[in-house]
Tab-separated table of C-alpha atoms and ligand atoms in Angstrom:
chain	number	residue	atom	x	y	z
A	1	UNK	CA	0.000	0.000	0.000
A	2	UNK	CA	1.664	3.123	-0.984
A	3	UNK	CA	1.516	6.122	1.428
A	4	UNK	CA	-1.546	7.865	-0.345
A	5	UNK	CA	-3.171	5.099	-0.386
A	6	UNK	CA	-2.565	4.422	3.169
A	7	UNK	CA	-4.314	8.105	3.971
A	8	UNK	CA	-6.959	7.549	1.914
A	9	UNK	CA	-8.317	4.722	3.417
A	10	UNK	CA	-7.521	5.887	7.309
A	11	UNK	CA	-8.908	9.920	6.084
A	12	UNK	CA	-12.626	9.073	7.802
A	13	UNK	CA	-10.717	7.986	11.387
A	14	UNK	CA	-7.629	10.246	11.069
A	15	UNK	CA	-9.075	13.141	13.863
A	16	UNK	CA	-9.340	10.478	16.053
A	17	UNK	CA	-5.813	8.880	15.249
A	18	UNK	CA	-4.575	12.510	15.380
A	19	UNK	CA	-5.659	13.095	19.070
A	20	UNK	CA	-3.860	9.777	20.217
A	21	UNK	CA	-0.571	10.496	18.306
A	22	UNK	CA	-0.161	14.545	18.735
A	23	UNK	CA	-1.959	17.081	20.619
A	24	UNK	CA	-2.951	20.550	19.883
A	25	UNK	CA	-0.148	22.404	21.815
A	26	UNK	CA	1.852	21.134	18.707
A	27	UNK	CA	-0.211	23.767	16.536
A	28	UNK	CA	-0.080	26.140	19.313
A	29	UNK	CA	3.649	25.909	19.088
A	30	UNK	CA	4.446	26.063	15.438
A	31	UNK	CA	1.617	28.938	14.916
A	32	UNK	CA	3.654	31.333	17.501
A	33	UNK	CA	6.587	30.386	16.099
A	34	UNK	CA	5.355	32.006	12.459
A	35	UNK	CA	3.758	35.115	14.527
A	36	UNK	CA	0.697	35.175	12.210
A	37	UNK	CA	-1.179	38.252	10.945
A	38	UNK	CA	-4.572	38.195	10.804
A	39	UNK	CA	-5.386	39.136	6.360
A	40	UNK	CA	-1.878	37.462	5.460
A	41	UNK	CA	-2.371	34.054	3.285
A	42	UNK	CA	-0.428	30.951	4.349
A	43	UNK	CA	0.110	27.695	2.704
A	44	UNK	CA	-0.524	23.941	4.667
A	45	UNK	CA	1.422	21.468	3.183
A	46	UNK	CA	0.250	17.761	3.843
A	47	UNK	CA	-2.496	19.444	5.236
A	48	UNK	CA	-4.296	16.314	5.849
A	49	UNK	CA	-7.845	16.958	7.245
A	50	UNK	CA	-7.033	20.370	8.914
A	51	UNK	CA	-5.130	20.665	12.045
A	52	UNK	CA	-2.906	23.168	11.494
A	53	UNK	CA	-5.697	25.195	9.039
A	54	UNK	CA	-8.063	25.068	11.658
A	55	UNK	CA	-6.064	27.410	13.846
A	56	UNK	CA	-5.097	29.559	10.971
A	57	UNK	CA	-8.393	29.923	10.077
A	58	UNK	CA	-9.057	30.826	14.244
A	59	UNK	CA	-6.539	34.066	13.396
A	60	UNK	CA	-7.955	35.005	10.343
A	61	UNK	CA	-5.741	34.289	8.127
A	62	UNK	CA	-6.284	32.482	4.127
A	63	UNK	CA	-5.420	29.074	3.552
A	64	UNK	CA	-4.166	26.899	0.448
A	65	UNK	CA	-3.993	23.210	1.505
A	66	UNK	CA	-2.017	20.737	-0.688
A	67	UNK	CA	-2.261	17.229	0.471
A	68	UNK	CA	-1.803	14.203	-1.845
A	69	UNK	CA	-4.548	12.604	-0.481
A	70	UNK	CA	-7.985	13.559	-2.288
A	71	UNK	CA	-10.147	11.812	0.808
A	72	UNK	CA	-8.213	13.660	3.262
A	73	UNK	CA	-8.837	17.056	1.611
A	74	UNK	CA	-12.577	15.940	1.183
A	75	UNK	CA	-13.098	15.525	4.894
A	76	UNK	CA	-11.378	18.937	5.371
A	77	UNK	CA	-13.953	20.268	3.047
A	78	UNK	CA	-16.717	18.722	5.038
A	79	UNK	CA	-15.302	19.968	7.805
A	80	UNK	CA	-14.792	23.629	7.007
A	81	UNK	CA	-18.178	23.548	4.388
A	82	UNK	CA	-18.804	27.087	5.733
A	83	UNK	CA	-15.882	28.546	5.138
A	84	UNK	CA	-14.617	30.597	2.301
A	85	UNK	CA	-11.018	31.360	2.714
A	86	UNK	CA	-9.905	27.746	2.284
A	87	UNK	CA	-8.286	26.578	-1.081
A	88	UNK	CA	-8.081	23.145	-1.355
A	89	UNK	CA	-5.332	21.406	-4.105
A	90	UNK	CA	-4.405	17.765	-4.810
A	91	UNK	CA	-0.745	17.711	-4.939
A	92	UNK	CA	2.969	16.915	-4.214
A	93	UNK	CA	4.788	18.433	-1.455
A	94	UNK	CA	8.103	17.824	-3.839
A	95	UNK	CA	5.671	19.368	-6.565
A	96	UNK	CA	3.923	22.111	-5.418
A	97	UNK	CA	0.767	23.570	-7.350
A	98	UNK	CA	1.550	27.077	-6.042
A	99	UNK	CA	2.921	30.189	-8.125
A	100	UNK	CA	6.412	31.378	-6.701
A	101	UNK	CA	6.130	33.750	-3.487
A	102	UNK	CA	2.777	33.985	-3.152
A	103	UNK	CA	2.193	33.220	0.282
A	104	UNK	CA	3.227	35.074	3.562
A	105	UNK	CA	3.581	31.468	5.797
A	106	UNK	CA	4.186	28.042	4.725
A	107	UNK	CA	3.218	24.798	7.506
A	108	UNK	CA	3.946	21.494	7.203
A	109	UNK	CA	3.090	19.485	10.388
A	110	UNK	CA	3.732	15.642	10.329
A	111	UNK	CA	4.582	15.770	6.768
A	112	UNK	CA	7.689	15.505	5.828
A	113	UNK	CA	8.600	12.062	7.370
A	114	UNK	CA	6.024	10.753	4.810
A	115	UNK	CA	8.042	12.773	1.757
A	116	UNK	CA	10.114	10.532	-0.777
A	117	UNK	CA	12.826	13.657	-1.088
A	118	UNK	CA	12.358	16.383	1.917
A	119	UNK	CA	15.057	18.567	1.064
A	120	UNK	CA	13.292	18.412	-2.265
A	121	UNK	CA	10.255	19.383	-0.134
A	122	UNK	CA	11.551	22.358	2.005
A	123	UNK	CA	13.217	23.690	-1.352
A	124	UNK	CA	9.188	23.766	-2.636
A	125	UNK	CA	7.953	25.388	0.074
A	126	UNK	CA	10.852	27.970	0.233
A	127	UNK	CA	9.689	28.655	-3.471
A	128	UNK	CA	6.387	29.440	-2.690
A	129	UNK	CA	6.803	32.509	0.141
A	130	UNK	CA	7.054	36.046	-0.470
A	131	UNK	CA	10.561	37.950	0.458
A	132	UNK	CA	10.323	37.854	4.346
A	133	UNK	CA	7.806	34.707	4.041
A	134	UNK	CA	8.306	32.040	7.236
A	135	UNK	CA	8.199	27.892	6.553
A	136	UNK	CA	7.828	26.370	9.724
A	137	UNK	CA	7.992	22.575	9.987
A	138	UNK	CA	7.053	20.644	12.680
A	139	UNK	CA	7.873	16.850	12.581
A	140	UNK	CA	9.664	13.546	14.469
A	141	UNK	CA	12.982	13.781	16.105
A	142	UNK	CA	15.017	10.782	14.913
A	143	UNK	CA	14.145	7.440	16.120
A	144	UNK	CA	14.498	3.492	16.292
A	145	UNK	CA	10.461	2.764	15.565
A	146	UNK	CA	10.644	0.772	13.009
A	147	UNK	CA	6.787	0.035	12.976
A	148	UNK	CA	5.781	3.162	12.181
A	149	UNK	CA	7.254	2.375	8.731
A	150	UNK	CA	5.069	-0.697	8.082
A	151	UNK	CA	2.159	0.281	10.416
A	152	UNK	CA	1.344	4.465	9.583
A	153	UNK	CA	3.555	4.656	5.976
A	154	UNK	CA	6.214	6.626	7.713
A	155	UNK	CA	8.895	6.957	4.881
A	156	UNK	CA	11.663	7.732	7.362
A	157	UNK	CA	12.152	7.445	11.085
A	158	UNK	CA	12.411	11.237	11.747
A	159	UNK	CA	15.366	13.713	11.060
A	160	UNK	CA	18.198	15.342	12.793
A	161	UNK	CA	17.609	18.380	13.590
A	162	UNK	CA	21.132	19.263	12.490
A	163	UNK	CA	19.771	17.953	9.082
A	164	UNK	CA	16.537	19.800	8.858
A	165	UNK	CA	18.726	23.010	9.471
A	166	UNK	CA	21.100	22.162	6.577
A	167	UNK	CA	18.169	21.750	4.639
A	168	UNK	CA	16.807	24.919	5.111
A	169	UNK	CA	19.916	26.898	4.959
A	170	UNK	CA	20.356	24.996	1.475
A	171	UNK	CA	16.597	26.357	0.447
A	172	UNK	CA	18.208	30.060	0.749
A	173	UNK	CA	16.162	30.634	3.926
A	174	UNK	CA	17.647	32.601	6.899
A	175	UNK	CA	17.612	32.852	10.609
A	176	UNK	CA	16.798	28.906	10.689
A	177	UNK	CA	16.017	27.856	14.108
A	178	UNK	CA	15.250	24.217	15.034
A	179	UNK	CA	13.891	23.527	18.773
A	180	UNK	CA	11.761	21.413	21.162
A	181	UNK	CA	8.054	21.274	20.650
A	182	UNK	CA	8.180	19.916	24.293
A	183	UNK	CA	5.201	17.776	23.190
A	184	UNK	CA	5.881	13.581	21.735
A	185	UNK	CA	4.155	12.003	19.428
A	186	UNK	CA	3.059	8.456	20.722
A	187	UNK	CA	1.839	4.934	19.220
A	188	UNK	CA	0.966	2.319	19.833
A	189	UNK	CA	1.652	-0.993	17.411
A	190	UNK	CA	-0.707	-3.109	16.634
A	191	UNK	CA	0.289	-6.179	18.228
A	192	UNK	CA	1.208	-4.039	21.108
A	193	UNK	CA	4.057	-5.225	22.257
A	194	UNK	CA	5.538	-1.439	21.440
A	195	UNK	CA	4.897	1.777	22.159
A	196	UNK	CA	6.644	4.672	20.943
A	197	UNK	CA	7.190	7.879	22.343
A	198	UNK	CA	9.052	10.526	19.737
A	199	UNK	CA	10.083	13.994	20.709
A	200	UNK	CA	8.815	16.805	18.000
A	201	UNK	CA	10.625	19.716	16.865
A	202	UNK	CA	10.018	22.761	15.305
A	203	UNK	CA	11.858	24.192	12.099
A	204	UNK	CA	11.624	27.709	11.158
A	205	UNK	CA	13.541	30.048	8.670
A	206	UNK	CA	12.541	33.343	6.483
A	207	UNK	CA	13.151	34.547	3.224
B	1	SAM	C1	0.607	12.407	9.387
B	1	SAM	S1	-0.502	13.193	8.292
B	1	SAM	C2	-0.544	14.852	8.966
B	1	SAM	C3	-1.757	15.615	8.492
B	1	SAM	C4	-1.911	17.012	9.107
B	1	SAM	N1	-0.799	17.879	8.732
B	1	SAM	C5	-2.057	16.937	10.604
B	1	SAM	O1	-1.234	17.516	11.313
B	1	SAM	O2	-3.031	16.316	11.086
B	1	SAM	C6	0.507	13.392	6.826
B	1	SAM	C7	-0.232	14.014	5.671
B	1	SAM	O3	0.730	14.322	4.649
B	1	SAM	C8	0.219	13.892	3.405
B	1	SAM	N2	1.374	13.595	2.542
B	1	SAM	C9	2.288	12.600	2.694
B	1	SAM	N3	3.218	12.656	1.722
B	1	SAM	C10	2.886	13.712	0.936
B	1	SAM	C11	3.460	14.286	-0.223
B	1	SAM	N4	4.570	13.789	-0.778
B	1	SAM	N5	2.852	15.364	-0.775
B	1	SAM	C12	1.708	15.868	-0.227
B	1	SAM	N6	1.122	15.370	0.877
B	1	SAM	C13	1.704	14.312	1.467
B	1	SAM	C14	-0.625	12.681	3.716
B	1	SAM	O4	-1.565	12.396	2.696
B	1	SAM	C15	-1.257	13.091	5.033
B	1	SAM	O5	-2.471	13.769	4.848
């Protein structure tokens, strides 16, 4: 099952899984780190059904969400039916179907362990910001949980943060910070004889 595949068919029961593996002080954290305005127009990448929109959408700020994942973005839809500063494209975070620096702040949250290429990625989402633009990544410190791989898709077993940094230096971005969330992301296998517990980090750099 490929990875798309894998979030098509969990997109109905993905809130739920969402609240087990990561909780909402994750969004809390990566929104203060971009220091929103309310009118500006930010980009989710891997958007999946929401999360990190949701809170955008709290400040009053616009949204384009690219997930690869059509039944994801459907339930986001669903979700946000009455709302009209959502844009919702199919796409590839290594592909992104957003015009060069158009938007003020780029997200990805859980997203780029799931990426084939994620310096590919960040390069992408660098692209798309305006001069002064902030990408801010939250995602899995690196780890030994193999069944996340074969269990949830994960393409790799989160990143050094030394890494992540090189990456975004590499993208042209400046004043890159990487730091603790404080908040792990947990799981539980399925023959439950594991459990993991990952620290997350936050990534964040400007144009
Ligand atoms: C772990 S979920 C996180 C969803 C959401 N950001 C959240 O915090 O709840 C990962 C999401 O990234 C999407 N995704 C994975 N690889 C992708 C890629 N290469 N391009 C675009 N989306 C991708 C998946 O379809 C899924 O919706």
């Amino acid at each position: 099952m490929s990875s798309r595949q894998y979030f098509d068919a969990v997109a109905h029961q993905w809130e739920k899984m969402r609240q087990a593996f990561f909780s909402e002080a994750v969004r809390e954290k990566a929104i203060s780190v971009a220091d929103v305005k309310p009118g500006k127009l930010a980009a989710d990448i891997g958007a999946g059904t929401g999360f990190i929109t949701e809170g955008l959408i709290q400040r009053g700020l616009r949204v384009i969400t690219v997930d690869q994942s059509e039944a994801m973005l459907r339930e986001m839809k669903h979700k946000f039916q009455d709302i009209d500063t959502v844009d919702y494209r199919v796409g590839e975070a290594e592909n992104l179907p957003i015009e060069d620096k158009v938007v003020d702040y780029v997200f990805a949250n859980m997203c780029l362990h799931h990426v084939e290429n994620p310096p590919v990625a960040i390069k992408e989402m660098a692209r798309i910001l305006k001069p002064s633009g902030r990408l801010v990544v939250t995602d899995l410190d690196e780890h030994n949980f193999e069944f996340l791989k074969t269990e949830h898709r994960d393409r790799w077993l989160g990143f050094k943060r030394e890494e992540v940094k090189r990456w975004f230096i590499e993208a042209g971005l400046k004043e890159v910070m990487v730091e603790c969330v404080g908040e792990n992301c947990c799981s539980q296998s399925s023959c439950g004889d594991e459990y993991a517990t990952v620290s997350i980090f936050v990534a964040s750099g400007e144009k």
